[in-house]
Structures are given as C-alpha cells and as structure tokens.
Coordinates of C-alpha atoms in Angstrom, one line a residue:
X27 CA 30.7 29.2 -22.6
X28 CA 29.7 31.5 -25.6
X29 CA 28.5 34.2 -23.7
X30 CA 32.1 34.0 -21.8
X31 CA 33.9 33.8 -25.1
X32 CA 31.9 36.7 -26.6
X33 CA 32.6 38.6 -23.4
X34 CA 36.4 38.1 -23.6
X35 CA 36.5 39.2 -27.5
X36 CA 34.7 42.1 -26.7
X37 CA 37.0 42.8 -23.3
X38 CA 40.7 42.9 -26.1
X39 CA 38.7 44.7 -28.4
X40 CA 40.2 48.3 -27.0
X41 CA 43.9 47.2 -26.4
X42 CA 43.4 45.6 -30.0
X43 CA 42.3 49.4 -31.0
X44 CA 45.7 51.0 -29.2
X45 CA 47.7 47.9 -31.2
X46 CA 45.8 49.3 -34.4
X47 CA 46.8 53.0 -34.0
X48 CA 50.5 52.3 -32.7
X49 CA 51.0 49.9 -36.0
X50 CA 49.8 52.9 -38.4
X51 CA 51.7 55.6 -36.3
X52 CA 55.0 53.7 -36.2
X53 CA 58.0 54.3 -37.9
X54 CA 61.1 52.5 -39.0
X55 CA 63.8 52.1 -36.5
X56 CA 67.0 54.3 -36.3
X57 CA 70.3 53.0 -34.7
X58 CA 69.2 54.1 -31.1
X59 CA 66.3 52.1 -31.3
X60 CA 66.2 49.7 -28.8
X61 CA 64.2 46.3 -29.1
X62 CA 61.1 47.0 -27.1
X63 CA 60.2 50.2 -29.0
X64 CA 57.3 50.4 -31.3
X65 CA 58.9 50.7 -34.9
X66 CA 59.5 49.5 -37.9
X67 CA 62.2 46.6 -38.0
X68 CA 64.0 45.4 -41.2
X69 CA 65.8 41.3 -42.0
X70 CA 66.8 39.8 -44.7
X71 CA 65.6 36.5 -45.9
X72 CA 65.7 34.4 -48.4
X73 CA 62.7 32.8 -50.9
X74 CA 62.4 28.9 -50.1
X75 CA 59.1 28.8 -52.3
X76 CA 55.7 30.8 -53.0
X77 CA 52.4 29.3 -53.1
X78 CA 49.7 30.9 -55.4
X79 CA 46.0 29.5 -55.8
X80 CA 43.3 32.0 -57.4
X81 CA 39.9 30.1 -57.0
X82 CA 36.8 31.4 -56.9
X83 CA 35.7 30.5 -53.7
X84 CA 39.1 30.1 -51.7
X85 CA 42.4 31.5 -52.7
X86 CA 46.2 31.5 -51.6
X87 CA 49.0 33.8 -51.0
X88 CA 51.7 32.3 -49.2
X89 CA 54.6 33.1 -48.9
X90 CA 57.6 31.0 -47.5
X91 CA 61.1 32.3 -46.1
X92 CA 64.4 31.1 -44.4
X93 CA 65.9 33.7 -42.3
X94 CA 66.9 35.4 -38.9
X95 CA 64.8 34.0 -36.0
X96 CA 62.4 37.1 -35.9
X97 CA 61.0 36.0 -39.4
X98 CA 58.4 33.8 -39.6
X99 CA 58.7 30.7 -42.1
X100 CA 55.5 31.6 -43.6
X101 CA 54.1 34.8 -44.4
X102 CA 50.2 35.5 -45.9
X103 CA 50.8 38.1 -48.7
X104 CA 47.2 38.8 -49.4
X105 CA 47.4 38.9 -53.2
X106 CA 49.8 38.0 -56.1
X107 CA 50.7 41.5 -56.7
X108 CA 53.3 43.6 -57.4
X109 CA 55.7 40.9 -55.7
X110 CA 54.7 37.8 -54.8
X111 CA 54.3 36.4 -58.6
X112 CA 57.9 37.6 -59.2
X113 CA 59.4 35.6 -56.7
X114 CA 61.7 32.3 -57.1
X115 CA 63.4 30.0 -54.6
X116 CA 66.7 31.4 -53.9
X117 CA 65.8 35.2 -54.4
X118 CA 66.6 37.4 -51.3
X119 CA 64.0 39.5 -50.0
X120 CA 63.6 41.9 -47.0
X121 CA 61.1 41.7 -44.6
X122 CA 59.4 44.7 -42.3
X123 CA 58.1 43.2 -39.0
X124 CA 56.4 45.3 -36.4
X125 CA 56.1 43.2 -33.1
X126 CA 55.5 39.8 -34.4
X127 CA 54.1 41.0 -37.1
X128 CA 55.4 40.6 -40.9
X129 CA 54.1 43.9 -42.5
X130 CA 55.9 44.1 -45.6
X131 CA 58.4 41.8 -47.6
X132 CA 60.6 44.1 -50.1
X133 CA 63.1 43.2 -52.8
X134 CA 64.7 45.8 -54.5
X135 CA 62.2 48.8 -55.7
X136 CA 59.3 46.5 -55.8
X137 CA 57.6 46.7 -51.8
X138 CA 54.3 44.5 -51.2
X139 CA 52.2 44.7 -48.2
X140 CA 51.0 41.4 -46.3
X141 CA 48.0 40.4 -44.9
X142 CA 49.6 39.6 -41.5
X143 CA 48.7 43.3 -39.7
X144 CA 47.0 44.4 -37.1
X145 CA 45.1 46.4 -39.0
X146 CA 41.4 45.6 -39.1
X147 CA 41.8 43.0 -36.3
X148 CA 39.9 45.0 -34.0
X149 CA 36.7 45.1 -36.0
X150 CA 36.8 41.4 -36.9
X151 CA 37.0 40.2 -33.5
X152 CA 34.1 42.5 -32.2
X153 CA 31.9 41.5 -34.9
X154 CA 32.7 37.7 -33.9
X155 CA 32.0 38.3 -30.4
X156 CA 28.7 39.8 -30.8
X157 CA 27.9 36.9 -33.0
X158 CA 28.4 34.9 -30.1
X159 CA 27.2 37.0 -27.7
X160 CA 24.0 36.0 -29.6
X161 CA 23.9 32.7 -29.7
X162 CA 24.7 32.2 -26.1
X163 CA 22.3 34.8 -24.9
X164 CA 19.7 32.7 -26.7
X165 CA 20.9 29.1 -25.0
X166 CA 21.1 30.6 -21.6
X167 CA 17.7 31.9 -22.2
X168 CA 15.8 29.0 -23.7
X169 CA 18.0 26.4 -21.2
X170 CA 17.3 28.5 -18.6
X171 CA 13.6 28.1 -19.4
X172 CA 14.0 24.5 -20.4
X173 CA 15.3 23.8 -16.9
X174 CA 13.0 26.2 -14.6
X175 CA 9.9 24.6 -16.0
X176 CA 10.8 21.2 -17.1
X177 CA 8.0 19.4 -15.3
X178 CA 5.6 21.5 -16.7
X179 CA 7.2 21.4 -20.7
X180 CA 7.1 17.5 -20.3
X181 CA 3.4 18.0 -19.9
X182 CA 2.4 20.5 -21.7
X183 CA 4.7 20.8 -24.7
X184 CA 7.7 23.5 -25.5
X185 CA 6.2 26.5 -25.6
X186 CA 6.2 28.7 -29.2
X187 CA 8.2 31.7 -27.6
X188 CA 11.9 30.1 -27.8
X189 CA 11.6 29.3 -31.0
X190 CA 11.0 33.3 -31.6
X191 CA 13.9 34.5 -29.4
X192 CA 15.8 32.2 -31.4
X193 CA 15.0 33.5 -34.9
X194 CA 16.0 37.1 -33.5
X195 CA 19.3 36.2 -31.8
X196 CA 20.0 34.6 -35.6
X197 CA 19.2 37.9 -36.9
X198 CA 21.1 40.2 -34.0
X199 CA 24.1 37.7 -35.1
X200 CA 23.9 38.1 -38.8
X201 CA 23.8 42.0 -38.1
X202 CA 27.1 41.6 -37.5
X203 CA 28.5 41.2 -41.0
X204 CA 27.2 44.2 -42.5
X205 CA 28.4 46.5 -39.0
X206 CA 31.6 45.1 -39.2
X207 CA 31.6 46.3 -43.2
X208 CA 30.7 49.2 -42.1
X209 CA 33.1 49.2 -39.2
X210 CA 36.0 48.4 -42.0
X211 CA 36.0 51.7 -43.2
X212 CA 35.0 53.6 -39.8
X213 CA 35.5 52.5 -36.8
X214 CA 34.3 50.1 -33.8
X215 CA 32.3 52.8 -32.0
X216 CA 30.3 53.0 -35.5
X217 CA 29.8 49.8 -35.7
X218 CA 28.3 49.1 -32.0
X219 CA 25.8 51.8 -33.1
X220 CA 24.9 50.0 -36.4
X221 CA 24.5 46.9 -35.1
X222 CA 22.7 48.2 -32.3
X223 CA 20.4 50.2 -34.4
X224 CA 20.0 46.7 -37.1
X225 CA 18.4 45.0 -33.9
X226 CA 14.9 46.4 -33.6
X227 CA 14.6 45.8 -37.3
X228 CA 15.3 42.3 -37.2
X229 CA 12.3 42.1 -34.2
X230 CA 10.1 43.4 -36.4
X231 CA 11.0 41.4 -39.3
X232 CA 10.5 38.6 -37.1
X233 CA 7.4 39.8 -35.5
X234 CA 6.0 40.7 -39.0
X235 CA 7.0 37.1 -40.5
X236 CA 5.4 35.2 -37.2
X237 CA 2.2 36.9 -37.9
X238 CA 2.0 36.2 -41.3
X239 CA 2.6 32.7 -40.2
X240 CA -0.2 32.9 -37.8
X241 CA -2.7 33.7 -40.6
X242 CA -7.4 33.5 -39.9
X243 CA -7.1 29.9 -40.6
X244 CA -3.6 28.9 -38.6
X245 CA -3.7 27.4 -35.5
X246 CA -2.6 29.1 -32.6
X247 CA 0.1 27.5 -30.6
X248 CA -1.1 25.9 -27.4
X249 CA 1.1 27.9 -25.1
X250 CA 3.3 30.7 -25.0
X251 CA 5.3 32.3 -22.0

C-alpha cells in the first residue's frame, strides 16, 4: 500500500507542476472572461472572526469569512501581517480566488497573500512520496524475505541484513527533507537529483556505522543473506 501511495504522489506530481506555472502566469479577469478560464477572480466578503496563535512550536493564521458561494468560510493566511491583525468582525474584505483557491484577501490599500496556493505543492508532495516510496520498498523487501524463507528464519533466526536495508531506506526517506528545501527554491527535477545523489551517502554512512559496530571483539551475526 505505500509503495502504491508513493507511486500515485509521484504520478500528480507533473499536472501539479502545470497547476504551479498556470497559477503564477495568470492574470485577473476582464469582463469577457468566461468562468472556466485561468484568471484571477475577485468577491466580496465580509470578516465573521480572525484567529491568531504565535507559539513556538505550532502557530495559527486563520482566517474566517461569510460571502458569495465561491468563498471558502475559512481561509489560512500564513502570517499576521500586513492584514490579518487589522481585521474585526464586520469589516468587508475582498478575496482573489484562482480555481478553488483563495490567493489573496484585500481591504482597501492593504493586500495580504494566503497560504492556500498552489505554489510549492508540487515539491511537498514529491518529497512525501519518496518518503514513502522508502518505507514501502523496505516492507516489501524484508516481508518478502520474511515470507520466502519462513521455515528456515524460524530455525535459524532473522538474519542481520534487514535490519541494514532498513536503516538505509530511513536514511533514503529522511533525504527527502533537505531535497525538498532545496527543491523550494529550484525546482522538482533538482530535487530528484539531490535526493538521488544523498542516497549513496547514506549507504556508506550506514556501511561505515555497521562496521564500527562489528568491532575485533564483536560477535559476528550468525547469518546474513
């Protein structure tokens, strides 16, 4: 099931890539606009309340609107500022949407981008399904294993070499954080090839920490595949 799930991610990854590029290349509607074109759309709304929490470790930016049917209740502004603080119940606002996306919320001179873009989604999700990728390349393999030996694993023992594959599919998924950083300020492409290029470093790592492990005096393992 992860190995199908990290399939799929990686499968929307390019139509996310062509939702990325039409989002920055859009522009705001004119009055021949029809409703299935790409552009910018503006509603009015109006403030039913604003939720701010700044805490170290989680934080909230929320948003909360009653308006036309294209504008969603609640909106994730990212940050405080320049207009989210400023905002009381009552106060009419205008929002930007692109798709079903709320972009922007304006009120007067004072314009604040949200958090709820497409932008960046493409990276995220690749990142998460080579995570996953990982993890169910590594059950398949050691189940697999598990399951085309079991008579001779209930006799003998599990042998030492899943417990290696495991530690490097941990490393391979943990190579996706600093690829998808990477990938943040380049593209997906970019950050295939970093985390590609991360993965025989994380084999020798492991290599170099299982002989250290497996010092003159240490005793071998009994078996290995």
């Amino acid at each position: 099931m992860m190995l199908l799930l990290g399939a799929a991610g990686l499968a929307i990854v390019p139509s996310l890539i062509e939702d990325e590029k039409a989002f920055t290349t859009a522009t705001s509607c004119t009055a021949l606009s029809s409703s299935h074109d790409d552009c910018l759309r503006s509603f009015g709304a109006t403030v039913t309340r604003t939720v701010i929490k700044e805490q170290n470790k989680s934080s909230e930016y929320t948003l909360y609107l009653n308006g036309p049917t294209q504008v969603p209740r609640s909106i994730d502004m990212g940050a405080s500022e320049p207009l989210l603080k400023r905002l009381r119940p009552g106060d009419n606002v205008t929002v930007t949407l692109w798709r079903d996306y709320a972009t922007a919320v304006r009120q007067g001179n004072v314009s604040q981008e949200t958090a709820d873009t497409p932008e960046g989604e493409p990276v995220f999700v690749c990142a998460l399904a080579l995570a996953v990728i990982c993890g169910g390349a590594h059950g398949l393999y050691a189940g697999g294993m598990a399951l085309a030996r079991a008579r001779r694993h209930a006799v003998r023992d599990l042998p030492a070499t899943p417990v290696t594959r495991g530690k490097e599919a941990a490393g391979a998924a943990l190579c996706a954080l600093p690829a998808m950083v990477v990938g943040t300020f380049t593209s997906v492409p970019v950050m295939l090839v970093v985390w590609l290029g991360l993965l025989p470093l994380v084999r020798w790592i492991v290599q170099r920490q299982q002989q250290r492990s497996t010092g003159r005096h240490a005793r071998l393992p009994l078996h290995t595949v």
